[in-house]
Backbone as ProteinMPNN parsed JSONL, in Angstrom:
{"seq_chain_A": "XXXXXXXXXXXXXXXXXXXXXXXXXXXXXXXXXXXXXXXXXXXXXXXXXXXXXXXXXXXXXXXXXXXXXXXXXXXXXXXXXXXXXXXXXXXXXXXXXXXXXXXXXXXXXXXXXXXXXXXXXXXXXXXXXXXXXXXXXXXXXXXXXXXXXXXXXXXXXXXXX", "coords_chain_A": {"N_chain_A": [[-25.478, -17.014, -3.12], [-22.268, -18.649, -3.001], [-21.4, -21.885, -2.109], [-20.03, -22.497, 1.291], [-16.883, -23.402, 1.561], [-14.302, -24.121, 3.233], [-11.465, -25.072, 2.66], [-11.347, -24.286, -0.07], [-11.596, -21.557, 0.239], [-9.296, -20.864, 1.594], [-7.289, -21.517, -0.207], [-7.976, -19.705, -2.255], [-7.697, -17.25, -0.896], [-4.966, -16.869, 0.708], [-4.256, -15.251, 2.854], [-6.14, -15.336, 4.895], [-7.029, -15.794, 8.501], [-6.58, -18.731, 10.207], [-8.191, -20.654, 12.59], [-7.019, -22.639, 15.2], [-7.423, -26.223, 15.011], [-9.692, -26.918, 17.026], [-12.343, -27.256, 17.379], [-15.689, -28.537, 17.429], [-18.395, -29.397, 15.303], [-21.687, -28.751, 16.244], [-24.179, -27.648, 15.45], [-27.354, -27.543, 13.474], [-26.737, -26.282, 11.012], [-24.014, -26.799, 8.954], [-22.238, -25.294, 7.5], [-21.347, -21.956, 7.502], [-21.391, -18.386, 7.507], [-20.606, -15.075, 8.281], [-20.688, -11.581, 9.473], [-18.767, -10.568, 12.365], [-19.562, -10.609, 15.729], [-18.986, -10.092, 19.08], [-18.554, -11.67, 22.454], [-17.157, -11.702, 25.502], [-16.672, -13.787, 28.238], [-16.797, -15.662, 31.329], [-17.731, -18.683, 32.314], [-20.367, -17.719, 32.745], [-23.139, -17.046, 31.196], [-24.635, -14.822, 30.769], [-24.32, -12.566, 29.064], [-24.271, -13.789, 26.561], [-26.88, -14.709, 26.377], [-28.093, -12.2, 26.358], [-27.195, -11.174, 23.858], [-28.136, -13.02, 21.952], [-30.844, -12.489, 22.141], [-31.143, -10.293, 20.59], [-31.647, -8.864, 17.348], [-29.959, -10.813, 14.936], [-29.238, -10.454, 12.196], [-27.803, -12.0, 10.331], [-25.296, -12.346, 11.424], [-22.387, -13.724, 13.137], [-22.035, -14.958, 16.254], [-19.279, -14.714, 18.244], [-17.978, -16.311, 20.981], [-15.839, -15.999, 23.683], [-15.227, -17.846, 26.0], [-13.19, -18.384, 27.687], [-12.218, -20.938, 27.31], [-13.267, -22.757, 29.041], [-14.137, -25.894, 30.337], [-15.976, -26.597, 32.127], [-18.607, -26.09, 32.341], [-21.654, -25.567, 30.334], [-22.143, -22.992, 27.864], [-24.077, -22.386, 26.108], [-27.144, -23.639, 25.266], [-30.121, -25.691, 24.285], [-32.332, -23.762, 24.325], [-31.262, -21.082, 24.229], [-29.934, -21.35, 21.726], [-32.133, -21.856, 19.928], [-33.371, -19.41, 20.172], [-31.374, -17.725, 19.069], [-31.256, -18.664, 16.435], [-33.953, -17.975, 15.667], [-33.8, -15.252, 15.802], [-32.312, -14.587, 13.649], [-29.431, -15.031, 13.72], [-26.506, -16.252, 12.126], [-24.677, -17.974, 13.152], [-22.942, -19.499, 15.905], [-19.851, -19.326, 17.52], [-18.13, -20.987, 19.972], [-15.705, -20.699, 22.386], [-15.574, -22.681, 24.412], [-18.044, -24.718, 25.979], [-21.048, -26.532, 24.952], [-24.514, -27.66, 25.477], [-27.319, -29.949, 25.425], [-27.086, -31.335, 23.054], [-28.295, -33.03, 21.054], [-30.664, -31.717, 20.348], [-29.539, -29.311, 19.6], [-28.374, -30.121, 17.188], [-30.495, -30.287, 15.477], [-31.223, -27.693, 15.153], [-31.711, -24.78, 13.264], [-28.984, -23.395, 12.835], [-25.675, -22.448, 12.842], [-23.219, -23.938, 14.812], [-20.354, -24.146, 16.611], [-18.183, -25.446, 18.985], [-15.9, -26.315, 21.838], [-16.568, -28.659, 23.182], [-19.066, -30.853, 24.604], [-21.051, -30.313, 27.53], [-22.939, -31.138, 30.468], [-23.665, -29.412, 32.486], [-25.213, -26.231, 33.408], [-24.291, -22.79, 32.945], [-23.282, -20.093, 35.19], [-25.182, -17.245, 36.154], [-24.508, -14.227, 36.384], [-24.338, -11.799, 35.189], [-21.861, -10.984, 34.237], [-19.166, -10.063, 32.085], [-18.063, -8.978, 28.79], [-18.859, -7.193, 25.887], [-18.586, -6.888, 22.306], [-15.668, -6.479, 21.666], [-12.336, -7.052, 20.742], [-11.411, -10.537, 20.744], [-9.283, -13.234, 21.688], [-8.288, -16.425, 20.857], [-7.53, -19.858, 20.156], [-5.332, -19.335, 18.602], [-5.688, -17.031, 17.182], [-6.712, -13.575, 16.907], [-9.806, -12.185, 16.996], [-11.879, -9.736, 15.71], [-14.734, -7.643, 16.251], [-16.79, -7.058, 13.433], [-15.128, -8.17, 11.591], [-15.111, -10.87, 9.169], [-16.324, -14.211, 9.453], [-15.869, -17.559, 8.6], [-17.146, -20.809, 8.478], [-17.004, -24.374, 8.47], [-17.219, -28.028, 8.22], [-14.452, -28.381, 7.922], [-13.049, -26.443, 9.251], [-12.389, -23.241, 10.821], [-12.335, -19.872, 9.649], [-11.09, -16.58, 9.566], [-11.565, -13.357, 8.196], [-10.618, -10.025, 7.226], [-12.569, -8.695, 5.802], [-15.606, -9.051, 3.991], [-15.55, -11.788, 1.774], [-15.345, -12.726, -1.67], [-16.64, -15.628, -2.586], [-14.992, -18.496, -3.735]], "CA_chain_A": [[-24.123, -17.06, -2.47], [-21.621, -19.798, -3.261], [-21.275, -22.674, -0.793], [-18.905, -22.221, 1.992], [-15.911, -24.566, 1.621], [-13.095, -23.423, 3.815], [-10.238, -25.263, 1.932], [-11.241, -23.475, -1.328], [-11.417, -20.121, 0.638], [-7.81, -20.785, 2.017], [-6.587, -21.546, -1.462], [-8.144, -18.382, -3.03], [-7.327, -16.167, 0.039], [-4.046, -17.394, 1.63], [-3.999, -14.374, 3.983], [-7.145, -15.51, 5.974], [-6.6, -16.316, 9.693], [-7.308, -20.038, 10.497], [-8.286, -21.019, 13.838], [-6.544, -23.951, 15.542], [-8.534, -27.203, 14.979], [-10.117, -27.33, 18.359], [-13.76, -27.102, 17.422], [-16.585, -29.599, 16.992], [-19.686, -28.808, 14.813], [-22.84, -29.165, 16.913], [-25.347, -27.174, 14.967], [-27.993, -28.142, 12.305], [-26.135, -25.894, 9.732], [-22.758, -27.257, 9.091], [-21.367, -24.393, 6.933], [-22.023, -20.778, 7.748], [-20.453, -17.309, 7.621], [-21.21, -13.64, 8.621], [-19.826, -10.59, 10.208], [-18.418, -11.076, 13.644], [-19.952, -9.871, 17.015], [-18.161, -10.885, 20.136], [-18.849, -11.73, 23.852], [-16.009, -12.318, 26.428], [-17.178, -14.148, 29.464], [-16.093, -17.009, 31.812], [-18.636, -19.526, 33.152], [-21.38, -16.9, 32.96], [-23.712, -16.765, 29.805], [-25.71, -13.744, 30.745], [-24.204, -11.688, 27.892], [-24.602, -14.626, 25.475], [-28.359, -14.62, 26.387], [-28.468, -10.808, 25.889], [-26.848, -11.016, 22.542], [-29.044, -13.905, 21.099], [-32.175, -11.866, 22.289], [-31.103, -9.221, 19.742], [-31.619, -9.317, 16.002], [-28.6, -11.271, 14.419], [-28.937, -9.881, 10.949], [-26.783, -12.844, 9.628], [-23.959, -12.228, 12.171], [-21.82, -14.833, 13.801], [-21.533, -14.592, 17.601], [-18.062, -15.33, 18.639], [-17.892, -16.256, 22.454], [-14.541, -16.231, 24.301], [-15.509, -18.351, 27.351], [-11.925, -18.877, 28.403], [-11.876, -22.287, 27.067], [-13.748, -23.523, 30.18], [-14.848, -27.0, 30.054], [-16.572, -26.963, 33.484], [-20.073, -25.815, 32.237], [-22.093, -25.097, 28.934], [-22.521, -21.625, 27.754], [-25.103, -22.458, 25.104], [-28.073, -24.836, 25.116], [-31.198, -25.568, 23.203], [-33.227, -22.524, 24.352], [-30.461, -20.028, 23.572], [-29.65, -21.639, 20.317], [-33.336, -21.678, 19.221], [-33.585, -17.935, 20.207], [-30.496, -17.147, 18.176], [-31.851, -18.942, 15.009], [-35.231, -17.198, 15.41], [-33.482, -13.946, 15.667], [-31.56, -14.282, 12.474], [-28.07, -15.198, 13.7], [-25.978, -17.275, 11.29], [-24.001, -18.983, 13.899], [-22.163, -19.208, 17.21], [-18.611, -20.091, 17.743], [-17.907, -20.941, 21.465], [-14.467, -21.246, 23.071], [-16.238, -23.256, 25.614], [-18.908, -25.867, 25.85], [-22.533, -26.486, 24.757], [-25.252, -28.809, 25.95], [-28.527, -30.266, 24.636], [-26.496, -31.543, 21.712], [-29.223, -33.715, 20.059], [-31.5, -30.537, 19.864], [-28.689, -28.409, 18.67], [-28.146, -30.739, 15.747], [-31.717, -30.092, 14.688], [-31.608, -26.26, 15.196], [-31.095, -24.125, 12.006], [-28.044, -22.473, 13.361], [-24.265, -23.073, 12.753], [-22.694, -23.966, 16.267], [-19.086, -24.895, 16.838], [-17.705, -25.325, 20.294], [-15.017, -27.192, 22.106], [-17.053, -29.906, 23.599], [-20.43, -30.817, 25.327], [-21.1, -30.523, 28.999], [-24.338, -31.078, 30.807], [-23.924, -28.411, 33.517], [-25.426, -24.944, 32.813], [-23.4, -21.759, 33.415], [-23.796, -19.13, 36.183], [-25.912, -15.958, 35.628], [-24.12, -13.032, 37.297], [-24.333, -10.596, 34.476], [-20.496, -10.619, 34.026], [-18.515, -10.291, 30.86], [-17.891, -7.774, 27.991], [-19.271, -7.387, 24.487], [-17.978, -6.113, 21.184], [-14.225, -6.209, 21.839], [-11.487, -8.165, 20.213], [-11.096, -11.67, 21.571], [-8.245, -14.031, 21.22], [-8.15, -17.838, 21.276], [-7.085, -20.795, 18.985], [-4.131, -18.838, 17.832], [-6.23, -15.97, 16.303], [-7.523, -12.496, 17.465], [-10.996, -12.027, 16.309], [-12.323, -8.412, 16.007], [-16.047, -7.397, 15.742], [-16.736, -6.526, 12.071], [-14.466, -9.106, 10.566], [-15.998, -11.949, 8.529], [-15.996, -15.467, 9.903], [-16.431, -18.613, 7.601], [-16.98, -22.067, 9.104], [-17.548, -25.601, 7.943], [-16.651, -29.131, 8.916], [-13.03, -28.461, 7.762], [-12.398, -25.466, 10.081], [-12.95, -21.777, 10.927], [-11.469, -18.85, 8.999], [-11.524, -15.179, 9.811], [-11.003, -12.504, 7.186], [-10.853, -8.641, 7.573], [-13.723, -8.156, 5.184], [-16.298, -10.136, 3.259], [-14.863, -12.38, 0.638], [-16.068, -13.301, -2.744], [-16.361, -17.116, -2.341], [-14.617, -19.18, -4.987]], "C_chain_A": [[-23.595, -18.509, -2.808], [-21.556, -20.62, -1.91], [-20.003, -22.309, -0.03], [-17.955, -23.451, 2.076], [-14.548, -23.94, 2.028], [-11.734, -23.828, 3.045], [-10.267, -24.409, 0.713], [-11.035, -22.029, -0.884], [-9.984, -19.957, 0.985], [-7.019, -20.706, 0.657], [-6.677, -20.273, -2.198], [-7.508, -17.062, -2.116], [-6.232, -16.678, 1.116], [-3.77, -16.467, 2.963], [-5.088, -14.589, 5.167], [-6.404, -16.166, 7.151], [-7.346, -17.676, 9.896], [-7.198, -20.39, 11.877], [-7.649, -22.325, 14.121], [-7.633, -24.941, 15.487], [-8.983, -27.75, 16.28], [-11.621, -27.613, 18.446], [-14.518, -28.233, 16.864], [-18.047, -28.886, 16.506], [-20.829, -29.449, 15.515], [-24.164, -28.688, 16.242], [-26.01, -27.846, 13.759], [-27.542, -27.384, 10.949], [-24.594, -26.045, 9.915], [-21.796, -26.222, 8.533], [-22.102, -23.002, 6.999], [-20.993, -19.594, 7.808], [-21.327, -16.027, 8.033], [-20.254, -12.715, 9.34], [-19.902, -10.969, 11.695], [-19.055, -10.038, 14.726], [-19.373, -10.713, 18.103], [-18.768, -10.673, 21.577], [-17.653, -12.411, 24.489], [-16.545, -12.572, 27.789], [-16.619, -15.42, 30.089], [-17.236, -17.578, 32.829], [-19.911, -18.738, 33.55], [-21.927, -16.518, 31.568], [-24.702, -15.806, 29.792], [-25.568, -12.892, 29.517], [-24.443, -12.592, 26.578], [-26.208, -14.427, 25.346], [-28.801, -13.294, 25.879], [-28.243, -10.764, 24.412], [-27.835, -11.764, 21.648], [-30.473, -13.412, 21.164], [-32.303, -10.779, 21.194], [-31.189, -9.761, 18.223], [-30.116, -9.694, 15.549], [-28.222, -10.678, 13.11], [-27.925, -10.709, 10.228], [-25.396, -12.831, 10.195], [-23.661, -13.531, 12.741], [-21.477, -14.367, 15.22], [-20.353, -15.391, 18.055], [-17.91, -15.13, 20.167], [-16.575, -16.721, 23.017], [-14.994, -16.553, 25.726], [-14.359, -18.881, 28.095], [-11.583, -20.223, 28.242], [-12.29, -23.256, 28.208], [-14.499, -24.792, 29.593], [-15.641, -27.558, 31.34], [-18.229, -26.672, 33.383], [-20.313, -25.527, 30.695], [-22.449, -23.636, 28.938], [-23.554, -21.397, 26.701], [-25.922, -23.687, 25.201], [-29.154, -24.705, 24.229], [-31.982, -24.266, 23.15], [-32.502, -21.348, 23.706], [-30.189, -20.17, 22.159], [-30.977, -21.413, 19.502], [-33.673, -20.169, 19.2], [-32.61, -17.438, 19.178], [-30.9, -17.489, 16.76], [-33.098, -18.184, 14.742], [-34.927, -15.824, 15.177], [-32.498, -13.603, 14.613], [-29.929, -14.366, 12.532], [-27.597, -16.333, 12.79], [-25.291, -18.38, 11.928], [-23.447, -18.587, 15.142], [-20.946, -19.988, 17.228], [-18.329, -19.864, 19.239], [-16.516, -21.562, 21.805], [-14.779, -21.662, 24.456], [-17.079, -24.37, 25.199], [-20.395, -25.564, 25.571], [-23.156, -27.676, 25.421], [-26.461, -29.009, 25.177], [-28.193, -30.626, 23.205], [-27.41, -32.176, 20.616], [-30.191, -32.636, 19.578], [-30.732, -29.593, 19.009], [-28.502, -28.955, 17.267], [-29.399, -30.485, 14.827], [-32.052, -28.617, 14.487], [-30.836, -25.551, 13.927], [-30.167, -22.95, 12.386], [-26.671, -23.167, 13.245], [-23.661, -22.943, 14.138], [-21.508, -24.752, 16.308], [-18.566, -24.595, 18.296], [-16.609, -26.362, 20.535], [-15.327, -28.616, 22.514], [-18.528, -29.732, 24.157], [-20.173, -30.98, 26.723], [-22.433, -30.337, 29.425], [-24.735, -30.013, 31.819], [-24.113, -27.045, 32.836], [-24.421, -24.017, 33.57], [-24.039, -20.963, 34.575], [-24.477, -18.05, 35.398], [-25.66, -14.821, 36.624], [-24.191, -11.779, 36.497], [-22.935, -10.066, 34.189], [-20.119, -10.788, 32.664], [-18.489, -8.872, 30.069], [-18.413, -8.178, 26.616], [-18.555, -6.476, 23.46], [-16.563, -5.518, 21.448], [-13.526, -7.317, 21.214], [-11.251, -9.233, 21.239], [-9.987, -12.535, 21.006], [-8.285, -15.517, 21.811], [-7.86, -18.661, 20.004], [-6.101, -20.224, 18.032], [-4.527, -17.628, 16.917], [-7.006, -14.872, 17.188], [-8.626, -12.173, 16.516], [-11.701, -10.69, 16.646], [-13.877, -8.249, 15.529], [-15.995, -6.629, 14.306], [-16.013, -7.288, 11.059], [-15.516, -10.133, 10.063], [-15.503, -13.302, 8.977], [-16.692, -16.481, 8.862], [-16.053, -19.905, 8.243], [-17.66, -23.144, 8.375], [-16.855, -26.68, 8.658], [-15.081, -29.122, 8.814], [-12.327, -27.367, 8.787], [-13.123, -24.127, 10.231], [-11.922, -20.82, 10.488], [-12.002, -17.489, 9.451], [-10.76, -14.266, 8.754], [-11.431, -10.928, 7.619], [-12.17, -8.13, 6.898], [-14.446, -9.399, 4.472], [-15.708, -10.514, 2.083], [-15.786, -12.747, -0.448], [-15.661, -14.767, -2.771], [-15.998, -17.582, -3.751], [-15.659, -20.195, -5.463]], "O_chain_A": [[-24.381, -19.453, -2.887], [-21.647, -20.088, -0.804], [-19.02, -21.868, -0.625], [-18.332, -24.456, 2.678], [-13.818, -23.343, 1.236], [-10.927, -22.927, 2.817], [-9.236, -23.797, 0.434], [-10.336, -21.301, -1.589], [-9.448, -18.896, 0.664], [-6.158, -19.841, 0.499], [-5.685, -19.76, -2.715], [-6.952, -16.086, -2.619], [-6.578, -16.879, 2.28], [-3.168, -16.892, 3.949], [-4.917, -14.063, 6.267], [-5.427, -16.9, 7.002], [-8.568, -17.747, 9.773], [-6.067, -20.428, 12.361], [-7.744, -23.169, 13.23], [-8.747, -24.595, 15.879], [-8.705, -28.9, 16.62], [-12.109, -28.137, 19.447], [-14.066, -28.862, 15.907], [-18.667, -28.046, 17.157], [-20.961, -30.667, 15.398], [-25.196, -29.317, 16.477], [-25.36, -28.63, 13.069], [-27.939, -27.822, 9.869], [-23.988, -25.52, 10.849], [-20.646, -26.188, 8.971], [-23.267, -22.879, 6.623], [-19.83, -19.827, 8.137], [-22.557, -16.029, 8.084], [-19.154, -13.092, 9.744], [-20.861, -11.554, 12.199], [-19.03, -8.819, 14.558], [-19.302, -11.938, 17.999], [-19.393, -9.651, 21.857], [-17.211, -13.491, 24.098], [-16.867, -11.606, 28.481], [-15.996, -16.203, 29.372], [-17.562, -17.046, 33.89], [-20.496, -19.042, 34.59], [-21.281, -15.767, 30.837], [-25.592, -15.843, 28.943], [-26.584, -12.503, 28.94], [-24.819, -12.013, 25.559], [-26.715, -14.024, 24.299], [-29.737, -13.199, 25.086], [-29.15, -10.296, 23.724], [-28.326, -11.193, 20.675], [-31.287, -13.84, 20.345], [-33.42, -10.366, 20.88], [-30.855, -10.907, 17.923], [-29.182, -8.929, 15.79], [-27.045, -10.406, 12.871], [-27.158, -10.098, 9.484], [-24.436, -13.246, 9.546], [-24.537, -14.39, 12.845], [-20.68, -13.44, 15.365], [-20.432, -16.607, 18.228], [-17.739, -14.004, 20.636], [-16.244, -17.883, 22.784], [-15.13, -15.656, 26.558], [-14.488, -19.703, 29.002], [-10.711, -20.716, 28.958], [-11.777, -24.367, 28.335], [-15.27, -24.77, 28.633], [-15.883, -28.751, 31.523], [-18.994, -27.017, 34.283], [-19.388, -25.293, 29.917], [-22.992, -23.114, 29.912], [-23.879, -20.241, 26.428], [-25.337, -24.77, 25.216], [-29.214, -23.753, 23.451], [-32.26, -23.734, 22.075], [-33.01, -20.704, 22.788], [-30.208, -19.183, 21.423], [-30.898, -20.801, 18.437], [-34.247, -19.718, 18.208], [-33.088, -16.661, 18.352], [-30.876, -16.588, 15.921], [-33.288, -17.759, 13.602], [-35.657, -15.166, 14.434], [-31.904, -12.524, 14.614], [-29.216, -13.903, 11.642], [-28.302, -17.339, 12.711], [-25.255, -19.516, 11.456], [-23.458, -17.398, 15.463], [-20.962, -21.194, 16.981], [-18.293, -18.729, 19.714], [-16.231, -22.732, 21.549], [-14.341, -21.114, 25.467], [-16.855, -24.945, 24.134], [-20.908, -24.498, 25.91], [-22.467, -28.589, 25.876], [-26.66, -28.234, 24.241], [-28.913, -30.276, 22.27], [-27.286, -31.874, 19.429], [-30.52, -32.668, 18.393], [-31.135, -29.15, 17.934], [-28.49, -28.205, 16.291], [-29.313, -30.48, 13.599], [-33.0, -28.279, 13.778], [-29.648, -25.718, 13.651], [-30.494, -21.768, 12.28], [-26.554, -24.359, 13.531], [-23.603, -21.81, 14.616], [-21.569, -25.958, 16.067], [-18.577, -23.428, 18.687], [-16.344, -27.194, 19.667], [-14.591, -29.575, 22.285], [-19.098, -28.641, 24.162], [-19.238, -31.665, 27.137], [-23.124, -29.478, 28.877], [-25.915, -29.722, 32.016], [-23.401, -26.682, 31.9], [-23.83, -24.358, 34.594], [-25.214, -21.158, 34.887], [-24.37, -17.951, 34.175], [-26.446, -14.52, 37.523], [-24.108, -10.708, 37.099], [-22.771, -8.875, 33.925], [-20.716, -11.648, 32.017], [-18.828, -7.817, 30.604], [-18.402, -9.352, 26.246], [-18.007, -5.428, 23.799], [-16.328, -4.31, 21.451], [-14.044, -8.431, 21.144], [-10.946, -8.965, 22.401], [-9.819, -12.504, 19.787], [-8.31, -15.758, 23.018], [-7.955, -18.137, 18.894], [-6.037, -20.563, 16.85], [-3.784, -17.267, 16.004], [-7.809, -15.211, 18.057], [-8.384, -11.911, 15.338], [-12.098, -10.519, 17.799], [-14.201, -8.731, 14.444], [-15.219, -5.692, 14.114], [-16.202, -7.129, 9.854], [-16.652, -10.185, 10.536], [-14.298, -13.536, 8.884], [-17.809, -16.298, 8.379], [-14.885, -20.156, 8.54], [-18.704, -22.957, 7.749], [-16.04, -26.445, 9.55], [-14.448, -29.831, 9.596], [-11.135, -27.474, 9.072], [-14.271, -23.94, 9.828], [-10.76, -20.912, 10.885], [-13.197, -17.301, 9.679], [-9.564, -14.401, 8.497], [-12.453, -10.695, 8.263], [-12.796, -7.206, 7.419], [-13.949, -10.523, 4.401], [-15.325, -9.631, 1.316], [-16.944, -13.064, -0.179], [-14.49, -15.101, -2.954], [-16.563, -17.166, -4.762], [-15.469, -20.835, -6.497]]}, "name": "protein", "num_of_chains": 1, "seq": "XXXXXXXXXXXXXXXXXXXXXXXXXXXXXXXXXXXXXXXXXXXXXXXXXXXXXXXXXXXXXXXXXXXXXXXXXXXXXXXXXXXXXXXXXXXXXXXXXXXXXXXXXXXXXXXXXXXXXXXXXXXXXXXXXXXXXXXXXXXXXXXXXXXXXXXXXXXXXXXXX"}
């Protein structure tokens, strides 16, 4: 596979959706891509934990955490679980914690910010539905491409330039 360079992808595929530049790269893998799977939750990471417990098969977990900056939705243990289960990455419209360990984890991770407080665990949220944030609606099955330049979403897998 060619390296993921989002500016080159934008040049070759001007129709891709580009998320607003809100995200910071926290993972040990700076450029990643894969088919999208989604979780929608707010200050409760129960369904994030459930998802990363499952085989990722190279997918990217996109978590719409409502943009909350009051707690972290992913930390070192869930990130290591995701990496071990074959997820390519996690995009969080929310926060992460344990950032020094996340930077050493073989997983792409982009989020809004870091926050030391953990989330609640009430079993609330939804999975595998379209989510919308950063100016883009992201649907399970689409392909997501991310690097230090930004995050793109395409309706199908692209041939990388």
